[in-house]
Amino acid sequence: MKYIIYGKISGALLLILLLAGCGGTEEEAVPEEEQTETEADDAPDEEAESEEPEPLIDGEDLADDGSIQALVNKEHHLSADYVPEDLVPVEVPTVLESPEVNQLRQEASDALTEMFDAALADGITLYARSGYRSYNTQASLYDSYRAAHGEEAANRFSAPPGASEHQTGLAMDVTAESVNLELLEAFGETDEGIWVRENAHESGFIIRYPEGKEEITGYLYEPWHLRYLGTELASDIHDSGLTYEEYIKESGMDIEEDGE
Ligand SMILES: [Zn+2]
């Protein structure tokens, strides 16, 4: 059934959704000329909602202890006042002006530098587009989508404040000149996107929203959205072929007590 649902989304809408779900900042997330096309959406929202997965782990504010392995998704939220204590400016090429989004937590930033250097050594040039996003930034972004598209539509491609992995300071959207430094599904088929998919785990990152896993992660395919989890866990997840949600469930991993 999910294929029928997604099949009804036009190509143009899909592109917009992809740009918007993760996309950089308020001012750049959705090109204005494309916003008008979103009215074409006729997917059965009620059905999509009824198929939302059950919460995988009991507990609240699982990420507020600052764990590198924190699970943050539409069922597991960060509190409004959670701000990572060790945010630093990333030391790799960036795209946007906003100082906020060009930050990650120290460990993730170091790993990002290592990954970009490894890519360069293979002839691959990457750019960092959107990293840390505060609760308030996410709230503004979500409100703007809700105003433009209505709440139901917004919920399908944007996270409410507290539900975005970007608030952890452990997620970075990466891109390349081959996709004009934007966040497009086509990135996954570029040399850079393929390199990232095959190598990011060596530096501790996973592609958090893989293709065909929308029902589990709650997000459409985002080949650009990388989540730092450390090399050991990222490599295990990469080798398993599972999403983080599935991996936690299948491994019986206790993310509350196994934080470091
Ligand atoms: Zn992202």
PDB file of C-alpha atoms and ligand atoms in Angstrom:
ATOM      1  CA  MET A   1       0.000   0.000   0.000  1.00  0.00           C
ATOM      2  CA  LYS A   2       2.801   2.397   0.741  1.00  0.00           C
ATOM      3  CA  TYR A   3       3.953   2.227  -2.848  1.00  0.00           C
ATOM      4  CA  ILE A   4       0.539   3.308  -4.017  1.00  0.00           C
ATOM      5  CA  ILE A   5       0.638   6.216  -1.589  1.00  0.00           C
ATOM      6  CA  TYR A   6       4.024   7.373  -2.688  1.00  0.00           C
ATOM      7  CA  GLY A   7       3.157   6.664  -6.301  1.00  0.00           C
ATOM      8  CA  LYS A   8       0.569   9.383  -6.170  1.00  0.00           C
ATOM      9  CA  ILE A   9       3.115  11.998  -5.263  1.00  0.00           C
ATOM     10  CA  SER A  10       4.161  13.800  -8.393  1.00  0.00           C
ATOM     11  CA  GLY A  11       7.811  14.102  -9.297  1.00  0.00           C
ATOM     12  CA  ALA A  12       7.779  17.818  -8.686  1.00  0.00           C
ATOM     13  CA  LEU A  13       6.189  17.436  -5.295  1.00  0.00           C
ATOM     14  CA  LEU A  14       8.626  14.736  -4.333  1.00  0.00           C
ATOM     15  CA  LEU A  15      11.492  17.035  -5.168  1.00  0.00           C
ATOM     16  CA  ILE A  16      10.011  19.760  -3.026  1.00  0.00           C
ATOM     17  CA  LEU A  17       9.419  17.384  -0.172  1.00  0.00           C
ATOM     18  CA  LEU A  18      12.985  16.225  -0.333  1.00  0.00           C
ATOM     19  CA  LEU A  19      14.265  19.746  -0.355  1.00  0.00           C
ATOM     20  CA  ALA A  20      12.059  20.626   2.540  1.00  0.00           C
ATOM     21  CA  GLY A  21      12.278  17.633   4.836  1.00  0.00           C
ATOM     22  CA  CYS A  22      15.797  18.253   5.839  1.00  0.00           C
ATOM     23  CA  GLY A  23      16.697  21.358   4.035  1.00  0.00           C
ATOM     24  CA  GLY A  24      19.114  23.851   5.393  1.00  0.00           C
ATOM     25  CA  THR A  25      17.424  26.905   6.766  1.00  0.00           C
ATOM     26  CA  GLU A  26      14.218  28.840   6.642  1.00  0.00           C
ATOM     27  CA  GLU A  27      15.382  31.037   3.835  1.00  0.00           C
ATOM     28  CA  GLU A  28      16.716  28.360   1.549  1.00  0.00           C
ATOM     29  CA  ALA A  29      14.766  25.225   2.192  1.00  0.00           C
ATOM     30  CA  VAL A  30      12.140  25.523  -0.529  1.00  0.00           C
ATOM     31  CA  PRO A  31      12.656  27.569  -3.681  1.00  0.00           C
ATOM     32  CA  GLU A  32       9.758  29.977  -3.860  1.00  0.00           C
ATOM     33  CA  GLU A  33       8.841  29.225  -7.440  1.00  0.00           C
ATOM     34  CA  GLU A  34       8.285  25.595  -6.546  1.00  0.00           C
ATOM     35  CA  GLN A  35       6.082  26.106  -3.540  1.00  0.00           C
ATOM     36  CA  THR A  36       2.980  26.662  -5.628  1.00  0.00           C
ATOM     37  CA  GLU A  37       3.078  23.134  -6.989  1.00  0.00           C
ATOM     38  CA  THR A  38       2.505  21.404  -3.690  1.00  0.00           C
ATOM     39  CA  GLU A  39      -1.268  21.685  -3.961  1.00  0.00           C
ATOM     40  CA  ALA A  40      -1.187  18.638  -6.223  1.00  0.00           C
ATOM     41  CA  ASP A  41      -0.843  16.404  -3.196  1.00  0.00           C
ATOM     42  CA  ASP A  42      -3.728  13.980  -3.034  1.00  0.00           C
ATOM     43  CA  ALA A  43      -2.182  11.159  -1.063  1.00  0.00           C
ATOM     44  CA  PRO A  44      -4.491   9.608   1.529  1.00  0.00           C
ATOM     45  CA  ASP A  45      -3.152  11.160   4.693  1.00  0.00           C
ATOM     46  CA  GLU A  46      -5.371   9.271   7.095  1.00  0.00           C
ATOM     47  CA  GLU A  47      -4.113   5.978   5.824  1.00  0.00           C
ATOM     48  CA  ALA A  48      -0.518   7.092   6.012  1.00  0.00           C
ATOM     49  CA  GLU A  49      -1.064   8.150   9.587  1.00  0.00           C
ATOM     50  CA  SER A  50      -2.610   4.856  10.582  1.00  0.00           C
ATOM     51  CA  GLU A  51       0.504   3.071   9.344  1.00  0.00           C
ATOM     52  CA  GLU A  52       2.894   4.971  11.544  1.00  0.00           C
ATOM     53  CA  PRO A  53       5.126   2.575  13.434  1.00  0.00           C
ATOM     54  CA  GLU A  54       4.710   1.954  17.116  1.00  0.00           C
ATOM     55  CA  PRO A  55       7.317   3.546  19.362  1.00  0.00           C
ATOM     56  CA  LEU A  56      10.270   1.176  19.535  1.00  0.00           C
ATOM     57  CA  ILE A  57      11.586   2.143  22.920  1.00  0.00           C
ATOM     58  CA  ASP A  58       9.807   3.300  26.023  1.00  0.00           C
ATOM     59  CA  GLY A  59      11.039   6.419  27.684  1.00  0.00           C
ATOM     60  CA  GLU A  60      11.156  10.134  27.281  1.00  0.00           C
ATOM     61  CA  ASP A  61      13.820  12.621  26.363  1.00  0.00           C
ATOM     62  CA  LEU A  62      16.232   9.853  25.550  1.00  0.00           C
ATOM     63  CA  ALA A  63      18.713  12.208  23.998  1.00  0.00           C
ATOM     64  CA  ASP A  64      18.839  14.766  26.749  1.00  0.00           C
ATOM     65  CA  ASP A  65      21.727  13.029  28.443  1.00  0.00           C
ATOM     66  CA  GLY A  66      23.858  14.012  25.458  1.00  0.00           C
ATOM     67  CA  SER A  67      24.472  10.437  24.365  1.00  0.00           C
ATOM     68  CA  ILE A  68      26.201  10.072  21.005  1.00  0.00           C
ATOM     69  CA  GLN A  69      23.828   7.178  20.339  1.00  0.00           C
ATOM     70  CA  ALA A  70      20.625   9.058  21.124  1.00  0.00           C
ATOM     71  CA  LEU A  71      17.605   8.035  19.098  1.00  0.00           C
ATOM     72  CA  VAL A  72      15.641  11.047  17.908  1.00  0.00           C
ATOM     73  CA  ASN A  73      12.675  10.676  15.613  1.00  0.00           C
ATOM     74  CA  LYS A  74       8.980  11.469  15.401  1.00  0.00           C
ATOM     75  CA  GLU A  75       8.299   9.295  18.466  1.00  0.00           C
ATOM     76  CA  HIS A  76      11.369  10.228  20.499  1.00  0.00           C
ATOM     77  CA  HIS A  77      11.702  13.945  21.008  1.00  0.00           C
ATOM     78  CA  LEU A  78      14.322  16.224  22.460  1.00  0.00           C
ATOM     79  CA  SER A  79      13.170  18.740  25.018  1.00  0.00           C
ATOM     80  CA  ALA A  80      12.904  22.385  24.028  1.00  0.00           C
ATOM     81  CA  ASP A  81      15.863  23.401  26.149  1.00  0.00           C
ATOM     82  CA  TYR A  82      18.277  20.715  24.980  1.00  0.00           C
ATOM     83  CA  VAL A  83      21.395  22.286  23.497  1.00  0.00           C
ATOM     84  CA  PRO A  84      24.544  20.198  23.074  1.00  0.00           C
ATOM     85  CA  GLU A  85      27.342  21.489  25.288  1.00  0.00           C
ATOM     86  CA  ASP A  86      30.199  20.990  22.871  1.00  0.00           C
ATOM     87  CA  LEU A  87      29.082  22.540  19.595  1.00  0.00           C
ATOM     88  CA  VAL A  88      31.944  23.784  17.420  1.00  0.00           C
ATOM     89  CA  PRO A  89      32.156  25.276  13.918  1.00  0.00           C
ATOM     90  CA  VAL A  90      32.901  22.524  11.401  1.00  0.00           C
ATOM     91  CA  GLU A  91      36.287  22.641   9.684  1.00  0.00           C
ATOM     92  CA  VAL A  92      35.191  21.608   6.217  1.00  0.00           C
ATOM     93  CA  PRO A  93      33.808  23.536   3.204  1.00  0.00           C
ATOM     94  CA  THR A  94      30.285  24.820   3.919  1.00  0.00           C
ATOM     95  CA  VAL A  95      27.438  26.196   1.805  1.00  0.00           C
ATOM     96  CA  LEU A  96      25.248  28.430   3.957  1.00  0.00           C
ATOM     97  CA  GLU A  97      25.990  31.699   5.732  1.00  0.00           C
ATOM     98  CA  SER A  98      24.218  30.842   8.988  1.00  0.00           C
ATOM     99  CA  PRO A  99      26.795  30.181  11.720  1.00  0.00           C
ATOM    100  CA  GLU A 100      24.301  28.008  13.578  1.00  0.00           C
ATOM    101  CA  VAL A 101      23.952  25.342  10.914  1.00  0.00           C
ATOM    102  CA  ASN A 102      27.687  25.173  10.326  1.00  0.00           C
ATOM    103  CA  GLN A 103      28.169  23.601  13.747  1.00  0.00           C
ATOM    104  CA  LEU A 104      28.357  20.061  15.059  1.00  0.00           C
ATOM    105  CA  ARG A 105      29.348  18.537  18.362  1.00  0.00           C
ATOM    106  CA  GLN A 106      33.123  18.286  18.686  1.00  0.00           C
ATOM    107  CA  GLU A 107      33.372  14.541  18.147  1.00  0.00           C
ATOM    108  CA  ALA A 108      31.108  14.633  15.107  1.00  0.00           C
ATOM    109  CA  SER A 109      32.967  17.611  13.686  1.00  0.00           C
ATOM    110  CA  ASP A 110      36.286  15.816  13.994  1.00  0.00           C
ATOM    111  CA  ALA A 111      34.791  12.775  12.309  1.00  0.00           C
ATOM    112  CA  LEU A 112      33.366  14.938   9.524  1.00  0.00           C
ATOM    113  CA  THR A 113      36.808  16.402   8.844  1.00  0.00           C
ATOM    114  CA  GLU A 114      38.232  12.888   8.708  1.00  0.00           C
ATOM    115  CA  MET A 115      35.506  11.789   6.301  1.00  0.00           C
ATOM    116  CA  PHE A 116      35.932  14.780   3.995  1.00  0.00           C
ATOM    117  CA  ASP A 117      39.711  14.200   3.928  1.00  0.00           C
ATOM    118  CA  ALA A 118      39.190  10.536   3.108  1.00  0.00           C
ATOM    119  CA  ALA A 119      36.841  11.548   0.314  1.00  0.00           C
ATOM    120  CA  LEU A 120      39.361  14.032  -1.075  1.00  0.00           C
ATOM    121  CA  ALA A 121      41.981  11.307  -1.105  1.00  0.00           C
ATOM    122  CA  ASP A 122      39.629   9.379  -3.386  1.00  0.00           C
ATOM    123  CA  GLY A 123      39.058  12.420  -5.616  1.00  0.00           C
ATOM    124  CA  ILE A 124      35.670  13.223  -4.084  1.00  0.00           C
ATOM    125  CA  THR A 125      34.872  16.790  -2.966  1.00  0.00           C
ATOM    126  CA  LEU A 126      32.057  17.158  -0.435  1.00  0.00           C
ATOM    127  CA  TYR A 127      30.396  20.180   1.141  1.00  0.00           C
ATOM    128  CA  ALA A 128      28.605  20.497   4.478  1.00  0.00           C
ATOM    129  CA  ARG A 129      25.257  22.207   4.089  1.00  0.00           C
ATOM    130  CA  SER A 130      23.245  21.943   7.295  1.00  0.00           C
ATOM    131  CA  GLY A 131      24.309  20.629  10.688  1.00  0.00           C
ATOM    132  CA  TYR A 132      23.087  21.775  14.092  1.00  0.00           C
ATOM    133  CA  ARG A 133      19.645  23.328  14.218  1.00  0.00           C
ATOM    134  CA  SER A 134      18.233  24.696  17.472  1.00  0.00           C
ATOM    135  CA  TYR A 135      14.774  23.873  18.769  1.00  0.00           C
ATOM    136  CA  ASN A 136      13.653  27.407  17.905  1.00  0.00           C
ATOM    137  CA  THR A 137      15.066  27.250  14.393  1.00  0.00           C
ATOM    138  CA  GLN A 138      13.233  23.992  13.809  1.00  0.00           C
ATOM    139  CA  ALA A 139      10.064  25.516  15.243  1.00  0.00           C
ATOM    140  CA  SER A 140      10.286  28.435  12.790  1.00  0.00           C
ATOM    141  CA  LEU A 141      10.937  26.097   9.903  1.00  0.00           C
ATOM    142  CA  TYR A 142       8.056  23.812  10.829  1.00  0.00           C
ATOM    143  CA  ASP A 143       5.682  26.749  11.360  1.00  0.00           C
ATOM    144  CA  SER A 144       6.539  28.189   7.965  1.00  0.00           C
ATOM    145  CA  TYR A 145       5.813  24.851   6.282  1.00  0.00           C
ATOM    146  CA  ARG A 146       2.589  24.493   8.239  1.00  0.00           C
ATOM    147  CA  ALA A 147       1.482  27.966   7.182  1.00  0.00           C
ATOM    148  CA  ALA A 148       2.343  27.303   3.556  1.00  0.00           C
ATOM    149  CA  HIS A 149       1.094  23.736   3.160  1.00  0.00           C
ATOM    150  CA  GLY A 150      -1.218  22.975   6.090  1.00  0.00           C
ATOM    151  CA  GLU A 151      -0.381  20.854   9.098  1.00  0.00           C
ATOM    152  CA  GLU A 152      -1.105  17.456   7.608  1.00  0.00           C
ATOM    153  CA  ALA A 153       1.113  18.034   4.614  1.00  0.00           C
ATOM    154  CA  ALA A 154       3.847  19.612   6.702  1.00  0.00           C
ATOM    155  CA  ASN A 155       3.953  16.603   8.985  1.00  0.00           C
ATOM    156  CA  ARG A 156       4.794  14.378   6.073  1.00  0.00           C
ATOM    157  CA  PHE A 157       8.061  16.069   5.232  1.00  0.00           C
ATOM    158  CA  SER A 158       9.083  18.214   8.166  1.00  0.00           C
ATOM    159  CA  ALA A 159       9.790  17.412  11.785  1.00  0.00           C
ATOM    160  CA  PRO A 160       8.029  19.281  14.566  1.00  0.00           C
ATOM    161  CA  PRO A 161      10.448  21.000  16.946  1.00  0.00           C
ATOM    162  CA  GLY A 162      12.123  18.432  19.177  1.00  0.00           C
ATOM    163  CA  ALA A 163      11.790  15.680  16.600  1.00  0.00           C
ATOM    164  CA  SER A 164      14.652  16.757  14.355  1.00  0.00           C
ATOM    165  CA  GLU A 165      17.934  14.892  14.520  1.00  0.00           C
ATOM    166  CA  HIS A 166      19.654  18.154  13.648  1.00  0.00           C
ATOM    167  CA  GLN A 167      19.012  19.381  17.203  1.00  0.00           C
ATOM    168  CA  THR A 168      21.405  16.716  18.497  1.00  0.00           C
ATOM    169  CA  GLY A 169      24.383  18.364  16.789  1.00  0.00           C
ATOM    170  CA  LEU A 170      25.198  14.919  15.436  1.00  0.00           C
ATOM    171  CA  ALA A 171      23.590  15.182  11.986  1.00  0.00           C
ATOM    172  CA  MET A 172      24.970  16.870   8.891  1.00  0.00           C
ATOM    173  CA  ASP A 173      23.493  17.230   5.435  1.00  0.00           C
ATOM    174  CA  VAL A 174      26.231  16.900   2.838  1.00  0.00           C
ATOM    175  CA  THR A 175      26.203  17.778  -0.821  1.00  0.00           C
ATOM    176  CA  ALA A 176      28.412  18.313  -3.865  1.00  0.00           C
ATOM    177  CA  GLU A 177      28.846  20.576  -6.876  1.00  0.00           C
ATOM    178  CA  SER A 178      27.330  17.868  -9.074  1.00  0.00           C
ATOM    179  CA  VAL A 179      23.926  18.704  -7.535  1.00  0.00           C
ATOM    180  CA  ASN A 180      24.641  22.444  -7.294  1.00  0.00           C
ATOM    181  CA  LEU A 181      25.272  22.154  -3.558  1.00  0.00           C
ATOM    182  CA  GLU A 182      21.590  21.426  -2.967  1.00  0.00           C
ATOM    183  CA  LEU A 183      19.851  18.582  -1.159  1.00  0.00           C
ATOM    184  CA  LEU A 184      18.415  16.401  -3.865  1.00  0.00           C
ATOM    185  CA  GLU A 185      17.592  12.721  -4.111  1.00  0.00           C
ATOM    186  CA  ALA A 186      19.777  12.687  -7.225  1.00  0.00           C
ATOM    187  CA  PHE A 187      22.777  13.147  -4.931  1.00  0.00           C
ATOM    188  CA  GLY A 188      22.484   9.440  -4.129  1.00  0.00           C
ATOM    189  CA  GLU A 189      23.405   8.547  -7.698  1.00  0.00           C
ATOM    190  CA  THR A 190      26.350  10.908  -8.075  1.00  0.00           C
ATOM    191  CA  ASP A 191      29.938   9.791  -7.559  1.00  0.00           C
ATOM    192  CA  GLU A 192      29.925  11.768  -4.333  1.00  0.00           C
ATOM    193  CA  GLY A 193      26.666  10.254  -3.092  1.00  0.00           C
ATOM    194  CA  ILE A 194      27.839   6.744  -3.891  1.00  0.00           C
ATOM    195  CA  TRP A 195      31.127   7.396  -2.112  1.00  0.00           C
ATOM    196  CA  VAL A 196      29.268   8.600   0.960  1.00  0.00           C
ATOM    197  CA  ARG A 197      26.985   5.574   0.979  1.00  0.00           C
ATOM    198  CA  GLU A 198      29.934   3.204   0.733  1.00  0.00           C
ATOM    199  CA  ASN A 199      32.404   4.944   3.032  1.00  0.00           C
ATOM    200  CA  ALA A 200      30.746   7.254   5.561  1.00  0.00           C
ATOM    201  CA  HIS A 201      30.557   4.522   8.206  1.00  0.00           C
ATOM    202  CA  GLU A 202      34.353   4.323   8.291  1.00  0.00           C
ATOM    203  CA  SER A 203      34.263   7.768   9.870  1.00  0.00           C
ATOM    204  CA  GLY A 204      31.273   6.984  12.071  1.00  0.00           C
ATOM    205  CA  PHE A 205      28.334   8.232   9.975  1.00  0.00           C
ATOM    206  CA  ILE A 206      25.283   6.432   8.616  1.00  0.00           C
ATOM    207  CA  ILE A 207      22.759   7.432   5.990  1.00  0.00           C
ATOM    208  CA  ARG A 208      19.929   7.839   8.439  1.00  0.00           C
ATOM    209  CA  TYR A 209      16.984   7.786   6.016  1.00  0.00           C
ATOM    210  CA  PRO A 210      17.694   5.079   3.445  1.00  0.00           C
ATOM    211  CA  GLU A 211      15.644   4.469   0.339  1.00  0.00           C
ATOM    212  CA  GLY A 212      12.520   2.364   0.855  1.00  0.00           C
ATOM    213  CA  LYS A 213      12.499   2.743   4.645  1.00  0.00           C
ATOM    214  CA  GLU A 214      10.111   5.650   4.921  1.00  0.00           C
ATOM    215  CA  GLU A 215       7.579   3.679   6.931  1.00  0.00           C
ATOM    216  CA  ILE A 216      10.185   2.950   9.564  1.00  0.00           C
ATOM    217  CA  THR A 217      12.165   6.165   9.791  1.00  0.00           C
ATOM    218  CA  GLY A 218       9.266   8.514   9.131  1.00  0.00           C
ATOM    219  CA  TYR A 219      11.189  10.287   6.392  1.00  0.00           C
ATOM    220  CA  LEU A 220      11.544  10.000   2.678  1.00  0.00           C
ATOM    221  CA  TYR A 221      14.891   8.891   1.258  1.00  0.00           C
ATOM    222  CA  GLU A 222      17.571  11.436   2.107  1.00  0.00           C
ATOM    223  CA  PRO A 223      20.921  10.323   0.683  1.00  0.00           C
ATOM    224  CA  TRP A 224      22.495  13.507   2.054  1.00  0.00           C
ATOM    225  CA  HIS A 225      21.500  13.272   5.728  1.00  0.00           C
ATOM    226  CA  LEU A 226      24.315  11.756   7.765  1.00  0.00           C
ATOM    227  CA  ARG A 227      24.082  10.897  11.429  1.00  0.00           C
ATOM    228  CA  TYR A 228      27.163  10.439  13.552  1.00  0.00           C
ATOM    229  CA  LEU A 229      27.117   7.354  15.783  1.00  0.00           C
ATOM    230  CA  GLY A 230      30.797   6.507  16.135  1.00  0.00           C
ATOM    231  CA  THR A 231      32.723   4.164  13.845  1.00  0.00           C
ATOM    232  CA  GLU A 232      31.873   0.903  15.593  1.00  0.00           C
ATOM    233  CA  LEU A 233      28.120   1.365  15.708  1.00  0.00           C
ATOM    234  CA  ALA A 234      27.959   3.065  12.318  1.00  0.00           C
ATOM    235  CA  SER A 235      29.903   0.199  10.756  1.00  0.00           C
ATOM    236  CA  ASP A 236      27.680  -2.416  12.392  1.00  0.00           C
ATOM    237  CA  ILE A 237      24.570  -0.644  11.144  1.00  0.00           C
ATOM    238  CA  HIS A 238      26.044  -0.182   7.673  1.00  0.00           C
ATOM    239  CA  ASP A 239      26.907  -3.878   7.458  1.00  0.00           C
ATOM    240  CA  SER A 240      23.483  -4.904   8.743  1.00  0.00           C
ATOM    241  CA  GLY A 241      21.634  -2.965   6.068  1.00  0.00           C
ATOM    242  CA  LEU A 242      19.121  -1.899   8.721  1.00  0.00           C
ATOM    243  CA  THR A 243      17.842   1.513   9.728  1.00  0.00           C
ATOM    244  CA  TYR A 244      18.846   2.744  13.171  1.00  0.00           C
ATOM    245  CA  GLU A 245      15.344   2.029  14.463  1.00  0.00           C
ATOM    246  CA  GLU A 246      15.492  -1.554  13.171  1.00  0.00           C
ATOM    247  CA  TYR A 247      19.014  -2.073  14.457  1.00  0.00           C
ATOM    248  CA  ILE A 248      18.090  -0.966  17.966  1.00  0.00           C
ATOM    249  CA  LYS A 249      15.111  -3.283  17.978  1.00  0.00           C
ATOM    250  CA  GLU A 250      16.922  -6.305  16.567  1.00  0.00           C
ATOM    251  CA  SER A 251      20.081  -5.951  18.618  1.00  0.00           C
ATOM    252  CA  GLY A 252      18.244  -5.281  21.873  1.00  0.00           C
ATOM    253  CA  MET A 253      20.516  -2.296  22.254  1.00  0.00           C
ATOM    254  CA  ASP A 254      19.851  -0.238  25.360  1.00  0.00           C
ATOM    255  CA  ILE A 255      20.505   3.264  24.210  1.00  0.00           C
ATOM    256  CA  GLU A 256      19.864   4.769  27.621  1.00  0.00           C
ATOM    257  CA  GLU A 257      22.568   2.898  29.488  1.00  0.00           C
ATOM    258  CA  ASP A 258      24.986   2.374  26.639  1.00  0.00           C
ATOM    259  CA  GLY A 259      25.517   5.981  25.873  1.00  0.00           C
ATOM    260  CA  GLU A 260      29.269   6.119  25.430  1.00  0.00           C
TER     261      GLU A 260
HETATM  262 ZN    ZN B   1      19.223  16.476   7.480  1.00  0.00          ZN
END
